[in-house]
Coordinates of C-alpha atoms in Angstrom, one line a residue:
X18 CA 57.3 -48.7 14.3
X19 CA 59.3 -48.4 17.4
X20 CA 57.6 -47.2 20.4
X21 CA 58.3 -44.2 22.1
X22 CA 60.4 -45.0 25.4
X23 CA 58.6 -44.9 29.2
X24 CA 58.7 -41.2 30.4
X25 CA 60.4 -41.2 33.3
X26 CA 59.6 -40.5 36.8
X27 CA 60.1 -36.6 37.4
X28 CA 58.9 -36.0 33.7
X29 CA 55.2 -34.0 33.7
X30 CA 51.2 -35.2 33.3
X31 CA 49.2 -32.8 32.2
X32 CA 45.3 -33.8 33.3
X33 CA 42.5 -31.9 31.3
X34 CA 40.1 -31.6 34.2
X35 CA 40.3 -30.5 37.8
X36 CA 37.6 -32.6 39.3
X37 CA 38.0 -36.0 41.9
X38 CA 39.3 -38.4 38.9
X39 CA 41.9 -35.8 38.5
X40 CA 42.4 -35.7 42.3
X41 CA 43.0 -39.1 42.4
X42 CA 45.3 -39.6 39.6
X43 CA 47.4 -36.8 40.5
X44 CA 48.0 -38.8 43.8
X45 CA 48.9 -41.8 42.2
X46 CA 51.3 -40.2 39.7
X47 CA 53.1 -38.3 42.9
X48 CA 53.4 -41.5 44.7
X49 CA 55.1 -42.7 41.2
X50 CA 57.1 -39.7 41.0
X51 CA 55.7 -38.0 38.6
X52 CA 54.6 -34.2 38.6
X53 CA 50.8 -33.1 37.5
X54 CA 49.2 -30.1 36.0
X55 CA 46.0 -29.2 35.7
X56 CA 43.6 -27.4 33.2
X57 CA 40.1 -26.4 34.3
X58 CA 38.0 -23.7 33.9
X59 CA 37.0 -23.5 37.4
X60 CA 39.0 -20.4 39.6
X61 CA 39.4 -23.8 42.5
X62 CA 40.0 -27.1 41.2
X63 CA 40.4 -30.1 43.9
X64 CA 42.3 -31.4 41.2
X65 CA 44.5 -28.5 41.3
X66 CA 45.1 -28.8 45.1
X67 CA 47.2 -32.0 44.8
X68 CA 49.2 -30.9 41.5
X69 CA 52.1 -28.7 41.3
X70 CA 49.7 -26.3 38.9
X71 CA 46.2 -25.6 38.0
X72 CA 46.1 -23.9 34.7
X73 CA 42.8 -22.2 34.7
X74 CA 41.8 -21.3 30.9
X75 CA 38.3 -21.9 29.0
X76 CA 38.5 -24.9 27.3
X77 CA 38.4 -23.2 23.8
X78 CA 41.4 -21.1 24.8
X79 CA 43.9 -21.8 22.4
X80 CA 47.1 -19.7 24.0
X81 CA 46.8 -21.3 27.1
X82 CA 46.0 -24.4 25.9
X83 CA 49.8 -24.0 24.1
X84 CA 50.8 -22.9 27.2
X85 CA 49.7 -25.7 29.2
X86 CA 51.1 -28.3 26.8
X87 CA 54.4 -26.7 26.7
X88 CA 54.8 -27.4 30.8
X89 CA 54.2 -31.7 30.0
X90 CA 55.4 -34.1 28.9
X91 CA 52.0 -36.2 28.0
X92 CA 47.9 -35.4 28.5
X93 CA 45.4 -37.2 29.6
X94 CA 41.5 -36.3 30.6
X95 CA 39.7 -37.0 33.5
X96 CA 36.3 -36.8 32.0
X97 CA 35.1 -37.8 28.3
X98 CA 33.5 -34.1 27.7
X99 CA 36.2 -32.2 26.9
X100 CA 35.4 -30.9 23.8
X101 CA 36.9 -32.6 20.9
X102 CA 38.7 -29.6 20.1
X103 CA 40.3 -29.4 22.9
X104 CA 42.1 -32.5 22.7
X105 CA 43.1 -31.9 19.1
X106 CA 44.6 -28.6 19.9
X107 CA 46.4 -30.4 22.5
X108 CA 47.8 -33.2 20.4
X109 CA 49.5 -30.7 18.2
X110 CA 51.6 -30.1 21.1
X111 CA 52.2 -33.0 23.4
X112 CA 50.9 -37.1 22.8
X113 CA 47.1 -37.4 24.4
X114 CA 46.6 -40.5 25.9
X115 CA 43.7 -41.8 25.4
X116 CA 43.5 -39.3 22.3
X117 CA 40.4 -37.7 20.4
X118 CA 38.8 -41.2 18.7
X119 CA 37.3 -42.2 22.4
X120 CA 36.1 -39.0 23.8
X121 CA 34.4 -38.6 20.2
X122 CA 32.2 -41.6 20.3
X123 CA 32.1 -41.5 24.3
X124 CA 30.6 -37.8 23.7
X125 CA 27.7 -39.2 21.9
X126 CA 25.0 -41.5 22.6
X127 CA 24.0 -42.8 19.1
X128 CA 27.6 -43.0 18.0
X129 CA 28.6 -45.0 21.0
X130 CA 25.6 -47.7 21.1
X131 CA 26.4 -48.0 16.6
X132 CA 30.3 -48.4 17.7
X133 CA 29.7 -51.4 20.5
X134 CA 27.4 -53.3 17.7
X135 CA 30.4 -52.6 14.9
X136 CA 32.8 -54.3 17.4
X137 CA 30.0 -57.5 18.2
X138 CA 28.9 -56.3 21.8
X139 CA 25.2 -56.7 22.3
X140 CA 22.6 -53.9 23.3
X141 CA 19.6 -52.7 24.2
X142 CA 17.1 -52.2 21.5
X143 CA 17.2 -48.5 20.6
X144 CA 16.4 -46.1 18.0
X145 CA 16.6 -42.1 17.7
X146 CA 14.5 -39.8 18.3
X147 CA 15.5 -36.7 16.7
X148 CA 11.0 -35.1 15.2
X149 CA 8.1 -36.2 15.7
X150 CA 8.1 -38.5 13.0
X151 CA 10.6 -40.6 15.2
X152 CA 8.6 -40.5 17.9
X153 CA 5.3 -41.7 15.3
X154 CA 7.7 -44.3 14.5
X155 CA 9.0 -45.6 18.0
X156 CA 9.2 -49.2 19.0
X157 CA 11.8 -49.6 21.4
X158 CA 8.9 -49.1 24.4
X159 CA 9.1 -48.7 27.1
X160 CA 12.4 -47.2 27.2
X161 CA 14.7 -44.4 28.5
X162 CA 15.1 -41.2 26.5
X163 CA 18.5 -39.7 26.8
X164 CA 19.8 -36.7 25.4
X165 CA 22.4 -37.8 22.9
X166 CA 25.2 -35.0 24.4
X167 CA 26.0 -34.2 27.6
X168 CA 23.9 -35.5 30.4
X169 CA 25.5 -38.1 33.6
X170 CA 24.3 -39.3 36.9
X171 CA 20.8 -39.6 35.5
X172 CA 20.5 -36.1 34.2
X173 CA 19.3 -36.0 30.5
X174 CA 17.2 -38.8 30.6
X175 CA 13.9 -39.4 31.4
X176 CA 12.1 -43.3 31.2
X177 CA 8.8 -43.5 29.2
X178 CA 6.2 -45.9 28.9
X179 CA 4.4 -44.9 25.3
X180 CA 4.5 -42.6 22.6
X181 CA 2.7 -40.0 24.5
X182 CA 5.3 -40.4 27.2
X183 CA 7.7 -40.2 25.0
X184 CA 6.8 -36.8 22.9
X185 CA 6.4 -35.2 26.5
X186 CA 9.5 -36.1 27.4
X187 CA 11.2 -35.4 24.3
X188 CA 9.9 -31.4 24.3
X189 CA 11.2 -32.1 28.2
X190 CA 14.6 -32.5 27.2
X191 CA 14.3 -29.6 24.9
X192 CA 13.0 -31.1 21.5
X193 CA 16.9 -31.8 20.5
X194 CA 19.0 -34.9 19.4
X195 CA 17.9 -38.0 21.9
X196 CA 18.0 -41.3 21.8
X197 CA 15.9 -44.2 23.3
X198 CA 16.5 -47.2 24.8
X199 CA 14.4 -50.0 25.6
X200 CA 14.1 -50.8 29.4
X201 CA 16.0 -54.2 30.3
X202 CA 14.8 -56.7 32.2
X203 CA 17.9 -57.3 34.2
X204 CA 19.4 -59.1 37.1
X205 CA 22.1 -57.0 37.7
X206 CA 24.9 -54.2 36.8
X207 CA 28.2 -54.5 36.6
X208 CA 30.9 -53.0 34.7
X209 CA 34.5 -54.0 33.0
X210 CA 37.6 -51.3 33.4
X211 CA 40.2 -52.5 31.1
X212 CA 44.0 -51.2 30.8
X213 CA 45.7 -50.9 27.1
X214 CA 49.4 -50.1 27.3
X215 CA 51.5 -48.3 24.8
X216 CA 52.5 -51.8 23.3
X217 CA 49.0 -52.8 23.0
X218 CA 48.9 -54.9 26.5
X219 CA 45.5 -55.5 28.0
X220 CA 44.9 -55.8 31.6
X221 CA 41.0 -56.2 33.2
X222 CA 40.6 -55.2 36.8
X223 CA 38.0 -57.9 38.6
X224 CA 34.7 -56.6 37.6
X225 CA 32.4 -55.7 40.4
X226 CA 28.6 -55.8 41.2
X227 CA 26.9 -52.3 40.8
X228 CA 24.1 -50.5 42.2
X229 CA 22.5 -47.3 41.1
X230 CA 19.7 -45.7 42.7
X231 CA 18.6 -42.3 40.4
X232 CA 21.0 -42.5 38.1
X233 CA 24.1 -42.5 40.2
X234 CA 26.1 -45.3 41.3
X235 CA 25.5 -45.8 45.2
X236 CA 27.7 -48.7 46.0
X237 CA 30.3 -51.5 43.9
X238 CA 30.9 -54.6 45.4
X239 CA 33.8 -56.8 44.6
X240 CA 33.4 -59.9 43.6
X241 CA 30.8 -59.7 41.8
X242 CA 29.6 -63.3 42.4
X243 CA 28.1 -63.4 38.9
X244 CA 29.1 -66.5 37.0
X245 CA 32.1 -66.9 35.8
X246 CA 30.9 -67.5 32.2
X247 CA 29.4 -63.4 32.5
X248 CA 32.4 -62.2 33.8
X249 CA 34.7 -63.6 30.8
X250 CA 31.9 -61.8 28.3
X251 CA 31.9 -58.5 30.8
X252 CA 35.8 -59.1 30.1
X253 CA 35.8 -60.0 26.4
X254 CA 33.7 -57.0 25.9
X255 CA 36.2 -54.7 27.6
X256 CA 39.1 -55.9 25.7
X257 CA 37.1 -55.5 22.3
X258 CA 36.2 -51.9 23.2
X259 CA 39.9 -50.7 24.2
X260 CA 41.5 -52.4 21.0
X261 CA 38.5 -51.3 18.7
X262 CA 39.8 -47.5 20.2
X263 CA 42.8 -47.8 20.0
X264 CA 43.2 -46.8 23.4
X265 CA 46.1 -45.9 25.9
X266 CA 44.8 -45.4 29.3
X267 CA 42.2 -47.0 30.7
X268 CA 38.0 -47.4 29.5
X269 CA 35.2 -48.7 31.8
X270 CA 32.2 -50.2 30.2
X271 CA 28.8 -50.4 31.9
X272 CA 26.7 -53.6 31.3
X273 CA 23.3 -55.2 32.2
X274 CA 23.2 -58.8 32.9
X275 CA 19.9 -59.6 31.5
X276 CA 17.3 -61.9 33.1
X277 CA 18.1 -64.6 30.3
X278 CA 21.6 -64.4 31.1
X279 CA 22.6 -62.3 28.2
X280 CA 25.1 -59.6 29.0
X281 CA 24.4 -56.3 27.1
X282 CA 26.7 -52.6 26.6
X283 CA 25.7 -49.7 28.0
X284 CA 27.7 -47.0 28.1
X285 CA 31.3 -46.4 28.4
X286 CA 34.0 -44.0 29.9
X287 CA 37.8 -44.0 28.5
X288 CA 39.1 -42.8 32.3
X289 CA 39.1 -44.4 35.1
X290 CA 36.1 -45.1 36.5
X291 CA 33.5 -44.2 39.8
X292 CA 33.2 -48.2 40.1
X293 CA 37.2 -48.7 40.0
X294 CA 37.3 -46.9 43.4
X295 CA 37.6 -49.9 45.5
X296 CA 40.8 -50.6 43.7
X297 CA 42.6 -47.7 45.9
X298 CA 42.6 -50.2 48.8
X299 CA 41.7 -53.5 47.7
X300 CA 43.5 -54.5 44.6
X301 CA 47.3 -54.6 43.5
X302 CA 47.6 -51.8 41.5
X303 CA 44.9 -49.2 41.6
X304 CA 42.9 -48.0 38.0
X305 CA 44.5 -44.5 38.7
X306 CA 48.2 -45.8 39.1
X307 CA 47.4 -47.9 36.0
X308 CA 46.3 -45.0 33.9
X309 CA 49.6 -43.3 35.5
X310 CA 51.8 -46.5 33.7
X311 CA 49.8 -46.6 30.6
X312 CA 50.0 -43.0 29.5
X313 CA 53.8 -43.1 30.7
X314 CA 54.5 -45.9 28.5
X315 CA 55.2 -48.5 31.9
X316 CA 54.6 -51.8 32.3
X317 CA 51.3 -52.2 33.5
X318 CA 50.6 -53.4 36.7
X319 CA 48.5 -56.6 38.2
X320 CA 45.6 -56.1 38.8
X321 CA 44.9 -59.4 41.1
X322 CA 42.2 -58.4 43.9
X323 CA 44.1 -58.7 47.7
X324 CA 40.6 -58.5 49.3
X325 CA 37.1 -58.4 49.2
X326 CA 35.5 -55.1 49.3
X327 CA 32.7 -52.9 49.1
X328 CA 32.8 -49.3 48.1
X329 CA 29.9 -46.6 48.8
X330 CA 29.4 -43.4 47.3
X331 CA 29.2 -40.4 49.7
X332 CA 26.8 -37.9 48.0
X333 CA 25.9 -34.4 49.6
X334 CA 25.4 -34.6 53.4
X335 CA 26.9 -38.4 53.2
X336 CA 30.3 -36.8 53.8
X337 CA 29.4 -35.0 57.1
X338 CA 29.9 -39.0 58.7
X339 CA 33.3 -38.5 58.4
X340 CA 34.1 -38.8 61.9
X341 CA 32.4 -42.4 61.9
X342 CA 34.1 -43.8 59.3
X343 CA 37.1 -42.6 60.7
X344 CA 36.2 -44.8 63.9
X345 CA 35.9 -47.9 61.6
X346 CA 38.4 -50.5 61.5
X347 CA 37.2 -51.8 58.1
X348 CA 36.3 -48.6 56.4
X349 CA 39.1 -46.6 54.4
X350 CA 37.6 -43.2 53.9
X351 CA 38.6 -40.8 50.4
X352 CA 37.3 -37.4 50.9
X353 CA 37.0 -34.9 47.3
X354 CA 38.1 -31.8 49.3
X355 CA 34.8 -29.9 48.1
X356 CA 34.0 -26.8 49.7
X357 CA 30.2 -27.5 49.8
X358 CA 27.6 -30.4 49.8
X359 CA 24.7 -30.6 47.5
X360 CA 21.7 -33.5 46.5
X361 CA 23.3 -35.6 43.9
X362 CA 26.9 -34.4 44.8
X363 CA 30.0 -36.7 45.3
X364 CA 31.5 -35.7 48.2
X365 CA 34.0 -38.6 48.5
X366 CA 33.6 -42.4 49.2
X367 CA 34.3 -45.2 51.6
X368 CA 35.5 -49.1 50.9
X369 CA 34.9 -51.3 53.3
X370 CA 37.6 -54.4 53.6
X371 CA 38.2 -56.8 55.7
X372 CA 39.2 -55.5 59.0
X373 CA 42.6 -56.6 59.4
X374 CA 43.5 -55.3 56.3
X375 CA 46.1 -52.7 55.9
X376 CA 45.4 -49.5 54.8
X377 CA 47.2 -48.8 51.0
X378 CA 46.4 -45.6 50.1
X379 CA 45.5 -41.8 51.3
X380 CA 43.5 -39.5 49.4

């Protein structure tokens, strides 16, 4: 089948989701000439406030879903909870890209560990825990019960050390669908964002070093100075994962590299990705131009890094620094435009590079 041909620049990006990933990719796509729109719920989207629209609509909104479509020329999502619906609704209009397949076993934490083992990557032990005869039956302890829906940044989970732990903290989370993990004795965290074209091209970005302090990534560092044998399973991994969806855009897969060197999935994101950030001012083409090119049906871009780099979250009062990472000759500074700080919120982020390097991007 003959592919559909590049959408040229001037043509329209719709972007389900008004949040910083939407921000950021409505950037790139201006800088490639390429208009954005926006659909969020929200009445103030800092999406919205670099696209030439925000559609604001409930997500279940059917009309103005139509109506949204009918203004691009191509979707995408910024974030894998979008219902399901959503997307479908949208695909009877205009192509999604990455479509429903990813966000429907990215939505769901049983569906997505069963989906990595079908396609050969190794995990964690696990097991669900849906009554108390699962919990009765639990072996993967000590662990980490997640809710099997919703839930990011550490919320929806809580770590547990025996079944007693484990039946408080299921009626915790609410007594619904979980699942648990067992705890990983590992050495460090990384994670693999891989590109998937239109023709089926596949394109890594240099995987990074990652660390999380409660349940939010703090700070990425590239490279990862893991060895190199890790990095081509972190890579082989990614590819597997982005062909096994099918996928046109981008997907980021978290991973633990285990004590005995054994490199295991843990979750996974088909957008770009909070540990891709660095690539705004350190690498050749960014992970938001590349989602730009993939969805658009371009060429995708290298992806070599030009420098090393270090990026660092900027959660709630982080931000108010501003001023002294302005005064930094190696930091380059990406504020969200949110309109208030709060524990746990990301407020922007800074990469640090060399400091002779040039700056390659604004946000």
């Amino acid at each position: 089948m003959a592919l559909p041909p590049p959408l040229p620049p001037g043509s329209t990006i719709g972007i389900l989701g008004g949040g910083q990933l939407g921000r950021m990719t409505a950037l790139a796509a201006a800088r490639l000439g390429y208009r954005c729109v926006v659909y969020s719920p929200e009445a103030h989207a800092i999406g919205g406030d670099v696209a030439v629209a925000h559609v604001q609509a409930d997500y279940g909104d059917m009309a103005a879903l139509a109506r949204f479509a009918a203004q691009v020329d191509v979707i995408t999502y910024e974030f894998e909870n979008v219902p399901e619906a959503t997307v479908e609704a949208c695909q009877r209009h205009k192509p999604v890209r990455p479509g429903v397949r990813a966000i429907h076993v990215a939505q769901h934490r049983l569906r997505e560990k069963a989906f990595f083992r079908e396609l050969g990557l190794a995990t964690a032990d696990y097991q669900a825990i849906a009554s108390e005869a699962d919990i009765a039956a639990a072996t993967a302890l000590p662990g980490i019960l997640k809710t099997c829906t919703e839930g990011y940044d550490g919320k929806g989970q809580v770590r547990v050390a025996d079944r007693a732990a484990l039946a408080a903290g299921w009626a915790a989370l609410g007594r619904r669908g979980c699942i648990l993990e067992a705890l990983v004795d590992f050495t460090a965290e990384t994670s693999v964002i891989v590109a998937r074209g239109l023709d089926g091209e596949t394109r890594c970005f240099p995987i990074g070093r990652n660390d999380h302090r409660d349940g939010i990534l703090r700070t990425t560092m590239v490279p990862s100075g893991l060895p190199a044998a890790t990095v081509a399973t972190a890579e082989r991994y990614g590819i597997a994962l982005a062909r096994g969806l099918d996928l046109v855009g981008l997907v980021a897969l978290e991973l633990f590299v285990a004590r005995d060197g054994s490199v295991l999935a843990n979750e996974m994101a088909p957008r770009p990705h909070n540990s891709g950030h660095w690539t705004l001012d350190a690498c050749a083409t960014s992970q938001f131009e590349q989602l730009v090119r993939a969805v658009c049906g371009l060429p995708l871009g290298p992806t070599d890094m030009l420098f090393p780099s270090r990026m660092e979250n900027l959660i709630g009062h982080e931000a108010d620094d501003w001023l002294r990472y302005l005064a930094d000759p190696a930091a380059r500074l990406h504020l969200y435009g949110k309109t208030s700080a709060r524990p746990g919120r990301k407020m922007g982020h800074v990469t640090f590079v060399p400091a002779a390097a040039p700056s390659r991007s604004t946000t």
